[in-house]
Coordinates of C-alpha atoms in Angstrom, one line a residue:
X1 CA 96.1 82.0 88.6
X2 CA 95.3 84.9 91.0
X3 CA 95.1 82.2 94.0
X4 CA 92.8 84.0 96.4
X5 CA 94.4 82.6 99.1
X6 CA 97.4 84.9 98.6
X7 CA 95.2 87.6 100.0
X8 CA 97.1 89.0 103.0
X9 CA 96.2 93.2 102.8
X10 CA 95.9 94.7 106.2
X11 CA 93.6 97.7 106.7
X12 CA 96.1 100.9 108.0
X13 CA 94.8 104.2 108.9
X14 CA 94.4 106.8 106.2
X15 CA 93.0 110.1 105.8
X16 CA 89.2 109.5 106.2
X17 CA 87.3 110.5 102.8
X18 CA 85.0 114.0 102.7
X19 CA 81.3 113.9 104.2
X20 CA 79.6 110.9 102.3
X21 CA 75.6 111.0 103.0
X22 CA 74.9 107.4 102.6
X23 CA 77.7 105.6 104.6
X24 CA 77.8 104.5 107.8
X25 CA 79.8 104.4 110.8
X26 CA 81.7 101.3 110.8
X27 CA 80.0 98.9 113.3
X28 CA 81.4 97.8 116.9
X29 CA 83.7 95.4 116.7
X30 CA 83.4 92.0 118.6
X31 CA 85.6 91.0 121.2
X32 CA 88.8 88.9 120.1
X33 CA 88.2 86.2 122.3
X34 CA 84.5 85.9 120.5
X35 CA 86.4 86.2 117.3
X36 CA 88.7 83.7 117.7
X37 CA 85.8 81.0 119.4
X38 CA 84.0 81.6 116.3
X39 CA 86.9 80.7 114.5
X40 CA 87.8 77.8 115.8
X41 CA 84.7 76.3 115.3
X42 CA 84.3 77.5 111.5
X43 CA 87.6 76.2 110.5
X44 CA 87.7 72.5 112.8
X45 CA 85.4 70.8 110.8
X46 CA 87.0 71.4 107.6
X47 CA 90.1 69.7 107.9
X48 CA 89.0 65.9 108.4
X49 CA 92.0 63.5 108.3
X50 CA 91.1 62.0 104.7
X51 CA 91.3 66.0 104.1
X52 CA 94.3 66.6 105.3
X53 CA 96.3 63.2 104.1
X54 CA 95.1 64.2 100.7
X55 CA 96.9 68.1 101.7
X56 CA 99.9 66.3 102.5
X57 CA 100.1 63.9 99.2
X58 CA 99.6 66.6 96.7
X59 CA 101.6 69.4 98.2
X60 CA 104.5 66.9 98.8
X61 CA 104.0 65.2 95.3
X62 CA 104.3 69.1 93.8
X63 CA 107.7 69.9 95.4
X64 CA 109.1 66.4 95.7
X65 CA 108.5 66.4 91.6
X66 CA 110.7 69.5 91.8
X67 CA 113.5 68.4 93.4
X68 CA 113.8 65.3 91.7
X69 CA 112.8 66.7 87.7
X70 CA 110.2 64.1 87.9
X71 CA 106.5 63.6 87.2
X72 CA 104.5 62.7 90.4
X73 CA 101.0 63.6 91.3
X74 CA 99.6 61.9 94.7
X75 CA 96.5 63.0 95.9
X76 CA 93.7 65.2 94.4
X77 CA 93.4 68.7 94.2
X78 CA 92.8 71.2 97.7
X79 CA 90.9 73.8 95.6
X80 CA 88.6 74.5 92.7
X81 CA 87.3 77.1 90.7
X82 CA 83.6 75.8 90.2
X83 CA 81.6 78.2 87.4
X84 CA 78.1 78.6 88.1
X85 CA 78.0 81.0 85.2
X86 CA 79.9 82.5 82.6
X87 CA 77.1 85.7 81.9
X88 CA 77.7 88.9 83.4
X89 CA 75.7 92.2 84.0
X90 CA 78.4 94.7 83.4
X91 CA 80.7 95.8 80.9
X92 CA 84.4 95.8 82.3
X93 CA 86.8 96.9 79.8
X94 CA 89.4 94.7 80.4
X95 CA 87.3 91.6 80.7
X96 CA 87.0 89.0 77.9
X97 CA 83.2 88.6 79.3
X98 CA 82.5 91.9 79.5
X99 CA 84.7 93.0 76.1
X100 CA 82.0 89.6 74.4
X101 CA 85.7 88.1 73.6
X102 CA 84.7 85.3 75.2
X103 CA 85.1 82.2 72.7
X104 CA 83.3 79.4 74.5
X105 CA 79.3 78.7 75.1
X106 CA 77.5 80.7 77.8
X107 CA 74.8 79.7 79.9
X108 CA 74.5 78.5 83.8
X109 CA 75.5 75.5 85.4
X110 CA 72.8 72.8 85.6
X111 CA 71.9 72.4 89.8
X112 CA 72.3 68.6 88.9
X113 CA 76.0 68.9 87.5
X114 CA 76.5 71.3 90.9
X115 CA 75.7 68.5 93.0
X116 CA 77.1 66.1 91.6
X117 CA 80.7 68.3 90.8
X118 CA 80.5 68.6 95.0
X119 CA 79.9 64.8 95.9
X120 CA 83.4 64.6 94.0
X121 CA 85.4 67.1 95.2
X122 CA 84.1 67.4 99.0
X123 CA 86.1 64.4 100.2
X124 CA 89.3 65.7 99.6
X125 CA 89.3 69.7 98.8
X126 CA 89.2 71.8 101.4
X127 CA 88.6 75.0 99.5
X128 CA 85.5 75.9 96.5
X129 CA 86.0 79.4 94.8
X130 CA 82.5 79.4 93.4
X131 CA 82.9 81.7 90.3
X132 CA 85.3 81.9 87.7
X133 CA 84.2 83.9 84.5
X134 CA 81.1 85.6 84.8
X135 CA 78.9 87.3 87.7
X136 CA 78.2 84.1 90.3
X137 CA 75.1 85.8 91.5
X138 CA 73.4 85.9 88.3
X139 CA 72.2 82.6 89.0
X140 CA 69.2 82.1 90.2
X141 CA 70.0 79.6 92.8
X142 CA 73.4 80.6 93.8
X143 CA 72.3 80.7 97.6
X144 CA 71.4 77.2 97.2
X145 CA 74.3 76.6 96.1
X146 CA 76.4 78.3 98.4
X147 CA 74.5 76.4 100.9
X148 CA 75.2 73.1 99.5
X149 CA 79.5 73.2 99.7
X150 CA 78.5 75.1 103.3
X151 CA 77.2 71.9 104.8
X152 CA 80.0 69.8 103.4
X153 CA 82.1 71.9 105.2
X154 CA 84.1 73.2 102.8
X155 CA 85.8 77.1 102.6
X156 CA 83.2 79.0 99.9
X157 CA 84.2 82.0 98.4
X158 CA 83.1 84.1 96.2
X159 CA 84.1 86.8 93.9
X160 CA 81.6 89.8 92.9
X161 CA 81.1 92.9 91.5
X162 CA 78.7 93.7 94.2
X163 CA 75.4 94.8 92.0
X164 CA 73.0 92.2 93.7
X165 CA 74.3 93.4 97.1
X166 CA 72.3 96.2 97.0
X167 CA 69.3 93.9 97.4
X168 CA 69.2 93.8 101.5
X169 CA 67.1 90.3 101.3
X170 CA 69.5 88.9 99.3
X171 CA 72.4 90.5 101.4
X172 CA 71.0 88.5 104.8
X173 CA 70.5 84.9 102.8
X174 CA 74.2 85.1 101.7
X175 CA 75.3 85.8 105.1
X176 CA 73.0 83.3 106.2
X177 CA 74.7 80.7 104.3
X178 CA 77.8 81.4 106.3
X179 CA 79.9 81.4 103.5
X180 CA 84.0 81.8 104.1
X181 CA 85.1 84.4 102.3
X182 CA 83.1 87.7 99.5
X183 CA 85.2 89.5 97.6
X184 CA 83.5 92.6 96.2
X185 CA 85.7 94.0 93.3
X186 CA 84.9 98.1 93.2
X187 CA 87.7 99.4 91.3
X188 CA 87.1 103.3 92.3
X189 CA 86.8 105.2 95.4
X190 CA 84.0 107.6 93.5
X191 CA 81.5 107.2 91.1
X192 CA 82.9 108.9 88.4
X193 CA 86.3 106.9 89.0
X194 CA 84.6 103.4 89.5
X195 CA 82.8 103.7 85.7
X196 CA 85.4 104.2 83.6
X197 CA 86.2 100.4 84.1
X198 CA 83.0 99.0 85.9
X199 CA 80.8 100.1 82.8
X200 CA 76.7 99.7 83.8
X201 CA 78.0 99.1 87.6
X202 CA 76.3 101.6 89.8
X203 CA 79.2 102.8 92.4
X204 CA 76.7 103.5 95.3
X205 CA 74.2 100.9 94.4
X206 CA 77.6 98.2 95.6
X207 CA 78.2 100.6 98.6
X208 CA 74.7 99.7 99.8
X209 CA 74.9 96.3 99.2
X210 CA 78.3 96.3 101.6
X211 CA 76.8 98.0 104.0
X212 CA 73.7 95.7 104.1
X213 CA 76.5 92.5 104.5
X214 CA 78.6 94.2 106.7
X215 CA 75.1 95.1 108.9
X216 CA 73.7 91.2 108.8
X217 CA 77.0 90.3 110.4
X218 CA 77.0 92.6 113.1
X219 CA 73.3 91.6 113.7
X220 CA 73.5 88.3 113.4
X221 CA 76.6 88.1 115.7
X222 CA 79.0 86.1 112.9
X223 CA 82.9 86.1 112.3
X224 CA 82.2 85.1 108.5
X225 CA 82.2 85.7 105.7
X226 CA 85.2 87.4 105.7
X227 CA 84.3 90.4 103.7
X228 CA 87.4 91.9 101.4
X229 CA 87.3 95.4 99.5
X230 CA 89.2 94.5 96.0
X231 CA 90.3 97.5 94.3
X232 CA 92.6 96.8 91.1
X233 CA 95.1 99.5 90.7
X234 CA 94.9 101.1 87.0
X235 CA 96.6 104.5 85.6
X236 CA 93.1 106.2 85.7
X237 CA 92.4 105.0 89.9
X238 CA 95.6 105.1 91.2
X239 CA 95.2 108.0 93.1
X240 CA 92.4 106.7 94.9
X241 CA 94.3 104.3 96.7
X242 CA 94.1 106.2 100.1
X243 CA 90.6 106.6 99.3
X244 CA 89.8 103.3 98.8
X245 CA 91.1 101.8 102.2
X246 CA 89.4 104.5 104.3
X247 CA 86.1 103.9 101.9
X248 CA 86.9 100.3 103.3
X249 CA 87.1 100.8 107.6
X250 CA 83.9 103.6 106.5
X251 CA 82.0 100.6 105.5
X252 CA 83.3 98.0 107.7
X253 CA 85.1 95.2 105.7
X254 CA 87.5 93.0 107.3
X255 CA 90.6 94.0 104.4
X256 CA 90.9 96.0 101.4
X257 CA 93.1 94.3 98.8
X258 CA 95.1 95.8 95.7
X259 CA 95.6 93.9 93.0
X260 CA 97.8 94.3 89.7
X261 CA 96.0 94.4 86.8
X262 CA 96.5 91.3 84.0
X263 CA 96.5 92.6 80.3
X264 CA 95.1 91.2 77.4
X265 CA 95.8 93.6 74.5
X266 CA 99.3 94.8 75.2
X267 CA 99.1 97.4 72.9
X268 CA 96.9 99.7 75.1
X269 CA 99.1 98.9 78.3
X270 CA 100.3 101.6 79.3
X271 CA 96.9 103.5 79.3
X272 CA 96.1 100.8 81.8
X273 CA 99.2 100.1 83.8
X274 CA 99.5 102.2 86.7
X275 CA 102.8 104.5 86.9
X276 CA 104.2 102.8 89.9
X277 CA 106.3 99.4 89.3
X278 CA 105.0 98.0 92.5
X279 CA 101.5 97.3 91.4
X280 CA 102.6 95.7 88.0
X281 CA 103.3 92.1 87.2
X282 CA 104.6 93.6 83.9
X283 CA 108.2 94.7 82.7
X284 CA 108.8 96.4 79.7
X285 CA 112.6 94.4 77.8
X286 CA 113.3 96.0 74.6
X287 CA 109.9 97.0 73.7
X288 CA 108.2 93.8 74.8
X289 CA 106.2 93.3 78.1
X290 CA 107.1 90.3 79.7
X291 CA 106.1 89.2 83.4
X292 CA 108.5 89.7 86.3
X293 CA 110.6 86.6 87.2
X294 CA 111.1 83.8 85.2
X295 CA 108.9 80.7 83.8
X296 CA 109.3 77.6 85.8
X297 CA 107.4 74.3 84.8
X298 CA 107.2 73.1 87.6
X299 CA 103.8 74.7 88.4
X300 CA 101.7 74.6 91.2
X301 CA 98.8 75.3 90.1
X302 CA 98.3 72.0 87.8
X303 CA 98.9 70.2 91.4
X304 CA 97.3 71.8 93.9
X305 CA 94.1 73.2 91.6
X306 CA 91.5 72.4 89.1
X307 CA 88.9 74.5 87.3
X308 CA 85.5 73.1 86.3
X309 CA 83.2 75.0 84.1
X310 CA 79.2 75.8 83.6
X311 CA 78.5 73.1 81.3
X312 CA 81.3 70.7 83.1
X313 CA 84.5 70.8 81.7
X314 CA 87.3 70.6 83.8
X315 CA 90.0 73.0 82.8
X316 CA 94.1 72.7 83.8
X317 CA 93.8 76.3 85.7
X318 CA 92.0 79.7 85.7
X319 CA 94.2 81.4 82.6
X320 CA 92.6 78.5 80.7
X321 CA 89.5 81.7 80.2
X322 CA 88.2 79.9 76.7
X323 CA 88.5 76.3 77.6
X324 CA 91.3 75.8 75.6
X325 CA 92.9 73.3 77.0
X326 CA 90.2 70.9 77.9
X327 CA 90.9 68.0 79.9
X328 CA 87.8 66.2 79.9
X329 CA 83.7 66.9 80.8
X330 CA 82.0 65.7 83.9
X331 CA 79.1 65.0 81.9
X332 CA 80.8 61.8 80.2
X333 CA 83.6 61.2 82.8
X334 CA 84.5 61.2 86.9
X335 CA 86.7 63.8 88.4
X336 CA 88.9 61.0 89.0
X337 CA 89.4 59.9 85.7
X338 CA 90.0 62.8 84.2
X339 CA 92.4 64.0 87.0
X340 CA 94.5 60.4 86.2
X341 CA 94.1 60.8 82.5
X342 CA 96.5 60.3 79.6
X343 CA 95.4 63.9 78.6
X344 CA 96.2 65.6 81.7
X345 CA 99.4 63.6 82.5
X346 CA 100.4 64.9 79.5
X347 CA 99.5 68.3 79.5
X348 CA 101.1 68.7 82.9
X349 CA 104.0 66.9 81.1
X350 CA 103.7 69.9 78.4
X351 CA 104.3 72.8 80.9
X352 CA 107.1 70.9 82.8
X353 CA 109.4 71.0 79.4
X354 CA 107.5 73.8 77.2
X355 CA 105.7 75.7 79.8
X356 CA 107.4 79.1 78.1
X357 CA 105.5 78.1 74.3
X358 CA 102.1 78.0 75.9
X359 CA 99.9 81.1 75.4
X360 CA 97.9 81.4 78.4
X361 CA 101.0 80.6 80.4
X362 CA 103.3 83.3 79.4
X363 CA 100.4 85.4 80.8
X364 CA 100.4 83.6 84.1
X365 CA 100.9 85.5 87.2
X366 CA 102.3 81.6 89.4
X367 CA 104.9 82.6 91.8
X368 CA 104.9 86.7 91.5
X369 CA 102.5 88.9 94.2
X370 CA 100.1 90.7 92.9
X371 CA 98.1 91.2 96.2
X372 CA 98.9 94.1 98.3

């Protein structure tokens, strides 16, 4: 899984880009004492003591299983990946909902299963990544949503291609909802650059839509959400890397993040791989491409995460993309039985001995960087 909170990217100065008509200044900063108030009192009520007992039992249940070779799982899980939909507007050629490779039913999560998927996991998680395949804000009562795992003081994030954006009433509800953390994937520092992957995105359509976020929050005087430039680094965009992070302090975001690309089809790699090693999580060993570093099965993810789709099944981790690995439906069973099941124990069993004869996790990214 691409944890989000690996995200660690810091803006540096760059070249600014060429005369742009439609962006903006980036606006006045606030002062760092405000910042840091605001701050405080975002991130306080989050970690409750039940909160952070149940921190403390899985993460030490994860590497005490480690050192000892054994199986031990205290606690529940700090973050999920909740799918409010798996249906997306554009076409992104490397994306198995965009490519319609996608082998599992479509649709959007019932508000019902939302509410009831949060009165679960609020006692314990601390963090909700509200999308998982699909475009989040495709559903029609996202901010809703958003607002519900907000009050329950929990860290939302979200992960976009920025389209809706561009709608400024829109843009001031999501900021409204004080959210934690937008990620708004643009994967080109032009137009022509940005559609060659982001096929039927509109480059300066998502531009707007920044600029209308990045506007509320100066308005509106808040710290969050934390607003993060995503740009994933392929052979054609490359080049634009510069571009990108000055593109980012032009419009005001709080980081702009690289990311190396995951393939699927490994036979068109190295049209898509970009030319310099640092930005891939692939190696190339006698004419195979296998991950950099080595499988262990002791993973975290299976401890310290959980996926839970649109129609409510709950999924061992995010490369599980077609629900193949199902460990049970919140339609027919609690979080907490299926989290203490004989079919989880025993998948997590599976990638402690095995973990190098699973599909989806020889394609797992655990334990390398792939943020920059």
């Amino acid at each position: 899984m691409d944890h989000p909170v690996a995200f660690h990217a810091r803006l540096k100065k760059n070249r600014p880009l060429g005369p742009e008509p439609d962006l903006l200044e980036p606006p006045t900063s606030r002062p760092r004492r405000f910042l840091w108030g605001a701050r405080l009192r975002y991130y306080l009520p989050v970690f409750t003591p039940r909160r952070v007992f149940n921190a403390l039992a899985i993460t030490g249940s994860y590497y005490l299983s480690r050192l000892l070779r054994r199986h031990l799982v205290w606690g529940r899980p700090l973050s999920y990946f909740v799918e409010p939909t798996n249906l997306c507007n554009l076409r992104c050629t490397e994306c198995p909902v965009g490519l319609k490779q996608l082998r599992r039913p479509q649709g959007l999560m019932d508000a019902s299963l939302y509410q009831n998927v949060l009165d679960q996991i609020a006692p314990t998680a601390l963090h909700v990544l509200l999308y998982f395949q699909g475009e989040s804000f495709i559903h029609p009562q996202i901010i809703p949503f958003i607002r519900s795992a907000v009050e329950r003081h929990l860290l939302v994030e979200i992960s976009t291609n920025g389209t809706r954006l561009a709608n400024a009433e829109f843009a001031e509800q999501l900021v409204r909802t004080r959210l934690w953390r937008l990620i708004v994937s643009v994967d080109g520092a032009s137009e022509e650059t940005y559609q060659i992957y982001r096929q039927k995105g509109h480059f300066h359509r998502v531009l707007r839509g920044i600029r209308h976020v990045v506007e509320v929050k100066r308005r509106l005087g808040q710290a969050f959400p934390q607003v993060v430039l995503q740009f994933l680094v392929m052979r054609h965009n490359e080049h634009e890397i510069p571009a990108i992070k000055a593109l980012g302090r032009q419009l005001g975001v709080d980081r702009v993040v690289l990311k190396s690309p995951q393939i699927y089809h490994f036979s068109d790699a190295e049209a898509i791989l970009p030319t310099n090693p640092r930005f891939r999580r692939y190696e190339k060993v006698n004419g195979t491409y296998r991950l950099k570093g080595s499988f262990s099965g002791y993973c975290r993810k299976l401890w310290i995460g959980s996926v839970i789709t649109q129609d409510g099944q709950v999924l061992p981790c995010c490369f599980d993309k077609d629900a193949t690995y199902p460990l049970g439906n919140l339609n027919q069973s609690s979080l907490a039985a299926v989290w203490r099941s004989g079919k989880t124990v025993s998948f997590r069993n599976r990638v402690i001995r095995h973990r190098e004869k699973i599909p989806m996790c020889r394609n797992c990214s655990e334990g390398l960087r792939i943020f920059f």
